[in-house]
Short mmCIF file of C-alpha atoms in Angstrom, two decimals:
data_model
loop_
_atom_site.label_atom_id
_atom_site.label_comp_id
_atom_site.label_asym_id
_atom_site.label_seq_id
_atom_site.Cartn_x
_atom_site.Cartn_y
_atom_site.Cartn_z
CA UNK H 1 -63.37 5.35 -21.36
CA UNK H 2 -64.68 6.67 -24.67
CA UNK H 3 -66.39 9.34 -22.91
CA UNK H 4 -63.50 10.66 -21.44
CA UNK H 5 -61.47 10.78 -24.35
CA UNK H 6 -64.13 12.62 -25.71
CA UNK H 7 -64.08 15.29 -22.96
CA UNK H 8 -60.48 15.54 -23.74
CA UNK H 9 -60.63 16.06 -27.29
CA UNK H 10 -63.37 18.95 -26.54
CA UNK H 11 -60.81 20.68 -23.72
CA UNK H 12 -58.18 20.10 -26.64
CA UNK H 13 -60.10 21.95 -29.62
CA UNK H 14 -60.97 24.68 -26.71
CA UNK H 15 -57.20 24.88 -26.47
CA UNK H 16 -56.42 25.18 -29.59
CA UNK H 17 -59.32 28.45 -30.18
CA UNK H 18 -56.90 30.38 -27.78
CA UNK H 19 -53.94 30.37 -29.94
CA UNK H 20 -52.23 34.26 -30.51
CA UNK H 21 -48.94 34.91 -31.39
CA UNK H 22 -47.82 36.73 -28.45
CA UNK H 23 -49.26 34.20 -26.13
CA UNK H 24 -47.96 30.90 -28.69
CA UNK H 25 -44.62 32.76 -27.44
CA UNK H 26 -45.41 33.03 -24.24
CA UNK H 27 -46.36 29.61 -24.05
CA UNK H 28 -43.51 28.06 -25.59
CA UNK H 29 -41.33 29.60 -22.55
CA UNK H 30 -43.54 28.42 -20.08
CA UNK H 31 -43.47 24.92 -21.01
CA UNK H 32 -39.47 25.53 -21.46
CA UNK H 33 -39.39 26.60 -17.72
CA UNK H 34 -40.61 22.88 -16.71
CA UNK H 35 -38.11 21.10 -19.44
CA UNK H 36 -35.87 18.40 -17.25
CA UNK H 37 -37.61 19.70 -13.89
CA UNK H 38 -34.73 22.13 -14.12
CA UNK H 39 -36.24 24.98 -12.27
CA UNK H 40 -37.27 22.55 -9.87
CA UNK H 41 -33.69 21.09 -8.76
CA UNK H 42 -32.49 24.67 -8.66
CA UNK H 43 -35.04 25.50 -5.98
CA UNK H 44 -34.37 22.51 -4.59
CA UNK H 45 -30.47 23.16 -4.26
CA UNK H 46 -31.45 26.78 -3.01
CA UNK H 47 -33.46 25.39 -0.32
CA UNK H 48 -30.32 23.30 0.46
CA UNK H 49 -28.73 26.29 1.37
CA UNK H 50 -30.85 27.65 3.91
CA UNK H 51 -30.98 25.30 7.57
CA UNK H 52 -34.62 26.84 7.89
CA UNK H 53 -35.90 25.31 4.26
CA UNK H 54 -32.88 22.25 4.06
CA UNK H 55 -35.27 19.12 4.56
CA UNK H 56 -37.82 20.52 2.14
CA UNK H 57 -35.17 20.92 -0.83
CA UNK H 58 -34.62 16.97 0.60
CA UNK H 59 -38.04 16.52 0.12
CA UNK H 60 -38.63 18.91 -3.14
CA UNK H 61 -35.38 17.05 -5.20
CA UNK H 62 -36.96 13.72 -3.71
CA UNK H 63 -40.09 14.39 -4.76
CA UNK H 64 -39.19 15.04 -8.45
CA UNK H 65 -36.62 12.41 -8.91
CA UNK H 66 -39.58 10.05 -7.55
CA UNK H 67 -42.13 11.52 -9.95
CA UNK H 68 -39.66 10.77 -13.13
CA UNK H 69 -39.10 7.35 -11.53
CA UNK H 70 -42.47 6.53 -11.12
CA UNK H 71 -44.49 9.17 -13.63
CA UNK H 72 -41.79 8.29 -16.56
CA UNK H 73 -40.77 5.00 -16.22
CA UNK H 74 -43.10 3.37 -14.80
CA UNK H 75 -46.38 4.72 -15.60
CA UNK H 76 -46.01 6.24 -19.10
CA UNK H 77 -44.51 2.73 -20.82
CA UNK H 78 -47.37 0.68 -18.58
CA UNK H 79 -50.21 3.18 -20.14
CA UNK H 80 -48.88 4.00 -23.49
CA UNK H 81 -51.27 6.40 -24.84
CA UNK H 82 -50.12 8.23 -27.64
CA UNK H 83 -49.50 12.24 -27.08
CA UNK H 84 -52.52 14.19 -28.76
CA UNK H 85 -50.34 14.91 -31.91
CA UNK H 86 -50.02 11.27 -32.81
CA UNK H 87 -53.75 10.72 -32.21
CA UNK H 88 -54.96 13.69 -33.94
CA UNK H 89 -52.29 14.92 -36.20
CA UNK H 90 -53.93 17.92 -37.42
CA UNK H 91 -52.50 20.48 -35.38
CA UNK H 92 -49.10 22.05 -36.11
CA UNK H 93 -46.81 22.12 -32.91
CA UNK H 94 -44.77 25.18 -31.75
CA UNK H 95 -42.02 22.95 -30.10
CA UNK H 96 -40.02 19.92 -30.90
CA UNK H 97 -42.80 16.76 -31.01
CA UNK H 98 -41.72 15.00 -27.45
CA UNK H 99 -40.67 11.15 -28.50
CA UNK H 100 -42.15 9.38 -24.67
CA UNK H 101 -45.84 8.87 -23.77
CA UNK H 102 -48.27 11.11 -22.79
CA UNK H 103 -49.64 9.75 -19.78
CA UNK H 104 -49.22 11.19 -17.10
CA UNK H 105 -47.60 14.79 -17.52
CA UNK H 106 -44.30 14.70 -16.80
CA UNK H 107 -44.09 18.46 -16.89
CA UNK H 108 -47.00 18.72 -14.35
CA UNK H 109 -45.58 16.27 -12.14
CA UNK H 110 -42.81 17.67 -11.08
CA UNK H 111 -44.11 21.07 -11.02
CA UNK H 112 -46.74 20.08 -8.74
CA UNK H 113 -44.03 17.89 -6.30
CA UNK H 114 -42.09 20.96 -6.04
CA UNK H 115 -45.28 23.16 -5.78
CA UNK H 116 -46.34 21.08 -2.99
CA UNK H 117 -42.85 20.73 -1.23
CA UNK H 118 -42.51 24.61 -1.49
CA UNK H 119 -45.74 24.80 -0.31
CA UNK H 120 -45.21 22.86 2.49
CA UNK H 121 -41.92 24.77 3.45
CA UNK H 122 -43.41 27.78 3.26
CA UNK H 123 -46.60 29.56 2.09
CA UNK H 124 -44.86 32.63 0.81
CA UNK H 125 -42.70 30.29 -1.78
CA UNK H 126 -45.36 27.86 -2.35
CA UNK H 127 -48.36 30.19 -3.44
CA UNK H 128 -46.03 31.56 -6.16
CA UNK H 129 -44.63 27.64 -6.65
CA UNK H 130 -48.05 26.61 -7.47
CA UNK H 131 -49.14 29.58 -9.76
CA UNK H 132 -45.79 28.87 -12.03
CA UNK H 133 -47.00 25.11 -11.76
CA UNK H 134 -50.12 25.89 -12.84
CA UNK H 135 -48.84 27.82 -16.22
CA UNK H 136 -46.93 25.34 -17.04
CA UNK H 137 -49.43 22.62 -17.08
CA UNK H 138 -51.78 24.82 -19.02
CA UNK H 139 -49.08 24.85 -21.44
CA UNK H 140 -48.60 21.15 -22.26
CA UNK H 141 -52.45 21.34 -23.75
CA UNK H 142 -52.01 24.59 -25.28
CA UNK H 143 -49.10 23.44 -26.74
CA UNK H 144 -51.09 20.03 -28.19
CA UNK H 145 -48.83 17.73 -26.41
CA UNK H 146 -50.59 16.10 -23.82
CA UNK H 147 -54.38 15.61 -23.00
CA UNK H 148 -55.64 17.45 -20.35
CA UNK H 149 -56.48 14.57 -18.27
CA UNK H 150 -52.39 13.67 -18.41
CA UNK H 151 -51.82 17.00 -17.00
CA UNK H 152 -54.40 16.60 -14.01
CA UNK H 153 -53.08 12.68 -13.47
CA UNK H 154 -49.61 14.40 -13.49
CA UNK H 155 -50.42 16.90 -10.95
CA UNK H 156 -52.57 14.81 -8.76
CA UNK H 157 -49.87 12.33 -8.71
CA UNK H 158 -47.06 14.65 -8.05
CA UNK H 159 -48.93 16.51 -4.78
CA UNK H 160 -49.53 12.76 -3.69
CA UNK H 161 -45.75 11.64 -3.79
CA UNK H 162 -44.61 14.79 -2.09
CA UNK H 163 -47.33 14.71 0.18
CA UNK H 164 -46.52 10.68 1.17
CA UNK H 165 -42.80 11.58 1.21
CA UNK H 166 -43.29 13.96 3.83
CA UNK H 167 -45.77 11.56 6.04
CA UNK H 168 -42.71 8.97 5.80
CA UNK H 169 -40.34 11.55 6.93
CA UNK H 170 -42.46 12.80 9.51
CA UNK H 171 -42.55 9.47 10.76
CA UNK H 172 -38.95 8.95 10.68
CA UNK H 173 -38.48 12.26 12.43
CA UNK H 174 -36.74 13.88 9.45
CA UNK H 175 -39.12 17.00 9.89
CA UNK H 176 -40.15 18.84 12.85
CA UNK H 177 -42.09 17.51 15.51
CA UNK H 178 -39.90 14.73 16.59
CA UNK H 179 -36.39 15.20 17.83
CA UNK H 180 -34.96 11.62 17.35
CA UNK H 181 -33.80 12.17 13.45
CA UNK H 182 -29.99 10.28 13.68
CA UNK H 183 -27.78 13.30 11.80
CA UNK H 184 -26.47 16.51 13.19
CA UNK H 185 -26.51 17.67 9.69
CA UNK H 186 -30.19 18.34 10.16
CA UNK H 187 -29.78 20.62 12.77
CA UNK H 188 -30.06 24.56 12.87
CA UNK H 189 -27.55 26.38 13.66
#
């Protein structure tokens, strides 16, 4: 495993030779966007809103509130690697030091869930989904807060959970392709 942290730390110092003002800035407001999955749960409550798109803001707010469950307490206190800054303190961070672990990315987690959901209720809404996903998991590196292999656990893991969530619905009937799902909530009108 030293190998890999030494891949890491080499992705890291690349990182770190990008650094610019106007894109520190930019940066910052990226990783902001992904703070509390909050974009994420407002998409998912828009999606609510629509009949067309209602199970996937089901399966997008599922998909994140499984990610924390699993991604942040499960996994991160089970792992308990330290976030880049603790390891390597030489760096000087452009937001407030997160206090949790840094495996896996939180921030990339739920991005990618709610990527993947969006992707899966609709190509024009996931393509831009997994773009904004994308910049915001470049950030947590840029931004010296996680290792780069967090972020890639984190959005592996979070396409995964959506991904199984929607098998298990599919199963149950929940999404189209089976007509048996119990609720008349469900339905189109």
């Amino acid at each position: 495993m030293d190998w890999l942290l030494q891949v890491d730390q080499v992705i890291l110092s690349w990182f770190q030779s990008l650094h610019a003002g106007w894109l520190d800035g930019l940066m910052v407001f990226i990783t902001s966007l992904g703070n509390y999955g909050a974009i994420w749960f407002t998409a998912g409550i828009a999606l609510l809103f629509f009949p067309r798109y209602r199970r996937y803001g089901v399966l997008l707010i599922a998909g994140v509130i499984t990610g924390y469950l699993l991604g942040d307490l499960v996994l991160k206190p089970l792992v308990a690697r330290p976030r880049p800054f603790v390891s390597l303190p030489a760096a000087e961070l452009l937001i407030p030091p997160p206090h949790s672990y840094s495996f896996p990315s939180g921030h990339a987690l739920s991005s990618f869930a709610a990527a993947a959901a969006l992707f899966l209720a609709d190509k024009r809404l996931g393509i831009p989904a997994c773009i904004l996903a994308a910049f915001i998991a470049f950030s947590r590196p840029y931004l010296f807060v996680h290792y780069p292999t967090d972020v890639l656990a984190g959005a592996l893991l979070g396409v995964f959970i959506v991904f199984a969530l929607y098998g298990i619905g599919k199963k149950c009937g929940f999404f189209p392709g089976r007509k048996h799902f119990p609720s008349t909530v469900w339905k189109k009108r």
